[in-house]
Amino acid sequence: MADASDVIAAEPGFGEAQLSDILHFLRSWASNPLRVGAVAASGETLARLITQEIDGSAGAVIELGPGTGVFTRSLLARGVAEDNLTLIEYGDEFLPRLKRRFPKARVLQMDASRLRKAHLFEEPSVGAAVSGLPLLSMSPRKQTAILAGVFAYLRPGASLYQFTYGPRCPVPRRILDRLGLKAVRVGGTVRNIPPAAVYRISRRRPFDFTPSAE
């Protein structure tokens, strides 16, 4: 039976850089499994799925938890300009690699739950957000803070794309309702370890996501 590295290596275009990313990701997971939240870096198929509705017309894009940059590369392939990317990464083990690979992007080390207080943009002008964060392992309070922070910067009509390994949206219905949001499953893939699904989270009704002045 093939092991995880054999399956991932079957991805189109797999090479030494991807293998290096996998080993780096596994070391990071082993040192802090709750924060990293997965036993393998996301694959190219999932990256294409989570970015399929985003292109260069989005303008500014926020990525939460870029890790080794798999989704980031897919965003660039979709036409998003590198200098329009804001990458929010908490793990200091990923930061040097992200800064080296994406020198024109804004790479920030911070807890995504503090987004709303970070004043990253002067107005809601971001065209899309992509999240690789392990929301299922987070408390409802932290999930709420992350979503409120993201939507403080998203312009009207823009969405957050979140993947999950679970059978349903990782954000509970009560949190979506509280923030006036809705979640729609846009697809899934079994060519990922583990298999994953992607949800589009968008506004359902007006809500004051204005960044806190605190």
Coordinates of C-alpha atoms in Angstrom, one line a residue:
M1 CA 0.0 0.0 0.0
A2 CA 1.4 3.4 -0.9
D3 CA 2.3 5.8 1.9
A4 CA 1.4 9.5 2.1
S5 CA 4.5 10.6 0.2
D6 CA 3.8 8.2 -2.6
V7 CA 0.3 9.6 -3.1
I8 CA 1.4 13.2 -2.9
A9 CA 4.2 12.5 -5.3
A10 CA 1.6 11.4 -7.9
E11 CA 0.4 15.0 -8.1
P12 CA 1.1 16.6 -11.5
G13 CA 4.3 18.7 -11.4
F14 CA 5.5 17.2 -8.1
G15 CA 9.2 17.7 -7.5
E16 CA 12.0 18.3 -5.0
A17 CA 10.6 21.6 -3.8
Q18 CA 7.2 20.0 -3.0
L19 CA 9.0 17.1 -1.2
S20 CA 11.0 19.6 0.8
D21 CA 7.8 21.4 1.7
I22 CA 6.2 18.2 2.9
L23 CA 9.2 17.3 5.2
H24 CA 9.2 20.9 6.5
F25 CA 5.5 20.7 7.2
L26 CA 5.7 17.4 8.9
R27 CA 8.4 18.7 11.2
S28 CA 6.3 21.7 12.1
W29 CA 3.2 19.5 12.7
A30 CA 5.3 17.2 15.0
S31 CA 6.4 20.2 17.1
N32 CA 2.9 21.6 17.5
P33 CA 0.1 19.5 16.0
L34 CA -2.8 21.6 17.4
R35 CA -1.5 24.8 15.8
V36 CA -0.6 23.3 12.4
G37 CA -3.8 21.2 12.4
A38 CA -2.9 18.7 9.6
V39 CA -0.5 15.8 9.1
A40 CA 0.3 16.8 5.5
A41 CA 0.7 20.0 3.6
S42 CA -2.3 20.7 1.3
G43 CA -1.9 19.4 -2.2
E44 CA -2.0 21.1 -5.6
T45 CA -5.5 19.7 -6.4
L46 CA -7.0 21.3 -3.2
A47 CA -5.0 24.5 -4.0
R48 CA -6.7 24.7 -7.4
L49 CA -10.1 24.1 -5.9
I50 CA -9.9 26.7 -3.2
T51 CA -8.6 29.4 -5.6
Q52 CA -10.8 28.5 -8.7
E53 CA -13.2 31.5 -8.2
I54 CA -10.4 34.0 -7.7
D55 CA -8.4 35.9 -10.4
G56 CA -6.5 39.0 -10.9
S57 CA -9.6 41.2 -10.9
A58 CA -9.9 40.5 -7.1
G59 CA -7.1 43.0 -6.4
A60 CA -5.9 42.7 -2.8
V61 CA -6.2 39.1 -1.4
I62 CA -5.6 38.0 2.2
E63 CA -4.3 34.5 2.8
L64 CA -4.6 33.1 6.3
G65 CA -2.1 30.3 7.3
P66 CA -0.2 30.0 4.1
G67 CA 2.3 27.6 5.6
T68 CA 4.6 26.4 2.8
G69 CA 2.8 28.5 0.1
V70 CA 0.8 25.9 -1.8
F71 CA -2.3 28.1 -2.0
T72 CA -0.2 31.2 -2.6
R73 CA 1.4 29.7 -5.7
S74 CA -2.1 28.8 -7.0
L75 CA -3.3 32.4 -6.4
L76 CA -0.4 33.6 -8.5
A77 CA -1.1 31.1 -11.2
R78 CA -4.7 32.4 -11.3
G79 CA -3.4 35.9 -12.1
V80 CA -3.3 37.6 -8.6
A81 CA -0.4 40.0 -8.5
E82 CA 2.2 39.0 -5.9
D83 CA 2.2 42.6 -4.4
N84 CA -1.5 42.3 -3.9
L85 CA -1.1 39.4 -1.5
T86 CA -1.2 39.8 2.3
L87 CA 0.0 36.5 3.9
I88 CA -0.9 36.1 7.6
E89 CA 1.2 33.4 9.2
Y90 CA 1.6 32.7 12.9
G91 CA 4.2 30.0 12.7
D92 CA 7.7 31.4 12.7
E93 CA 9.0 28.2 11.1
F94 CA 7.2 29.1 7.9
L95 CA 8.1 32.8 7.7
P96 CA 11.6 32.7 6.2
R97 CA 10.4 30.4 3.3
L98 CA 7.4 32.5 2.6
K99 CA 9.5 35.8 2.5
R100 CA 12.1 34.2 0.2
R101 CA 9.5 32.7 -2.2
F102 CA 7.2 35.7 -2.3
P103 CA 9.4 38.7 -1.8
K104 CA 6.8 41.2 -3.2
A105 CA 4.0 39.9 -1.0
R106 CA 3.2 41.4 2.4
V107 CA 4.1 38.7 4.9
L108 CA 3.0 39.3 8.5
Q109 CA 3.5 37.1 11.6
M110 CA 0.4 37.4 13.7
D111 CA -2.5 35.6 15.2
A112 CA -5.4 35.7 12.8
S113 CA -7.8 36.3 15.6
R114 CA -6.3 39.8 16.0
L115 CA -7.0 40.8 12.4
R116 CA -9.7 43.2 13.3
K117 CA -7.4 45.3 15.4
A118 CA -4.5 45.3 13.0
H119 CA -5.7 48.0 10.6
L120 CA -4.2 46.3 7.6
F121 CA -6.3 48.3 5.1
E122 CA -7.8 51.7 5.4
E123 CA -11.2 50.6 4.1
P124 CA -13.0 47.3 3.1
S125 CA -11.1 46.9 -0.2
V126 CA -10.0 43.3 -0.3
G127 CA -11.4 41.2 -3.1
A128 CA -11.1 37.7 -1.6
A129 CA -9.6 35.8 1.3
V130 CA -8.3 32.2 1.4
S131 CA -7.9 30.3 4.7
G132 CA -5.7 27.3 5.4
L133 CA -6.4 27.6 9.2
P134 CA -7.5 24.6 11.2
L135 CA -10.8 26.1 12.3
L136 CA -12.2 22.8 13.6
S137 CA -9.5 22.8 16.3
M138 CA -10.3 26.4 17.4
S139 CA -12.8 27.7 20.0
P140 CA -16.0 29.4 18.9
R141 CA -14.7 32.6 20.3
K142 CA -11.5 32.4 18.1
Q143 CA -13.5 31.4 15.0
T144 CA -15.7 34.4 15.5
A145 CA -12.8 36.8 15.9
I146 CA -11.1 35.5 12.8
L147 CA -14.3 35.8 10.6
A148 CA -15.0 39.3 12.0
G149 CA -11.5 40.3 11.2
V150 CA -11.5 39.0 7.6
F151 CA -14.9 40.5 6.8
A152 CA -13.7 43.9 8.2
Y153 CA -11.5 44.1 5.1
L154 CA -13.5 42.3 2.4
R155 CA -15.4 44.6 0.1
P156 CA -19.1 44.0 -0.6
G157 CA -19.6 40.8 -2.5
A158 CA -16.2 39.4 -1.7
S159 CA -15.9 36.0 0.0
L160 CA -13.7 33.9 2.3
Y161 CA -12.7 30.5 1.0
Q162 CA -12.1 27.9 3.7
F163 CA -11.2 24.2 3.4
T164 CA -12.0 21.5 5.9
Y165 CA -11.3 17.8 6.4
G166 CA -14.7 17.4 8.1
P167 CA -18.1 16.4 6.6
R168 CA -19.6 19.9 7.0
C169 CA -18.7 23.6 7.2
P170 CA -16.1 24.0 10.0
V171 CA -17.9 27.2 11.1
P172 CA -21.0 26.3 13.2
R173 CA -24.3 27.7 12.0
R174 CA -24.8 29.8 15.2
I175 CA -21.6 31.7 14.4
L176 CA -22.5 32.3 10.8
D177 CA -26.0 33.5 11.9
R178 CA -24.5 35.8 14.5
L179 CA -22.2 37.5 11.9
G180 CA -24.8 37.6 9.1
L181 CA -22.9 35.1 7.0
K182 CA -23.7 32.1 4.9
A183 CA -21.5 29.1 3.8
V184 CA -21.8 27.2 0.5
R185 CA -19.8 24.1 -0.4
V186 CA -18.1 24.7 -3.7
G187 CA -16.4 21.3 -4.1
G188 CA -14.3 18.6 -2.7
T189 CA -11.3 16.4 -3.6
V190 CA -10.2 13.0 -2.6
R191 CA -6.8 13.8 -4.1
N192 CA -5.6 15.3 -0.9
I193 CA -4.4 13.8 2.4
P194 CA -6.8 13.7 4.0
P195 CA -9.7 14.3 1.5
A196 CA -11.0 17.9 1.8
A197 CA -13.9 20.1 0.9
V198 CA -14.0 23.9 0.2
Y199 CA -16.6 26.3 1.4
R200 CA -17.4 29.8 0.2
I201 CA -18.3 32.1 3.2
S202 CA -20.0 35.4 2.3
R203 CA -22.3 38.0 3.7
R204 CA -26.0 37.2 4.0
R205 CA -27.0 40.4 5.7
P206 CA -25.3 43.7 6.8
F207 CA -23.1 43.5 9.8
D208 CA -20.7 46.0 11.3
F209 CA -17.3 44.5 10.6
T210 CA -15.5 47.9 10.9
P211 CA -12.0 47.3 12.4
S212 CA -11.9 48.0 16.2
A213 CA -10.4 51.3 17.3
E214 CA -8.9 49.6 20.3

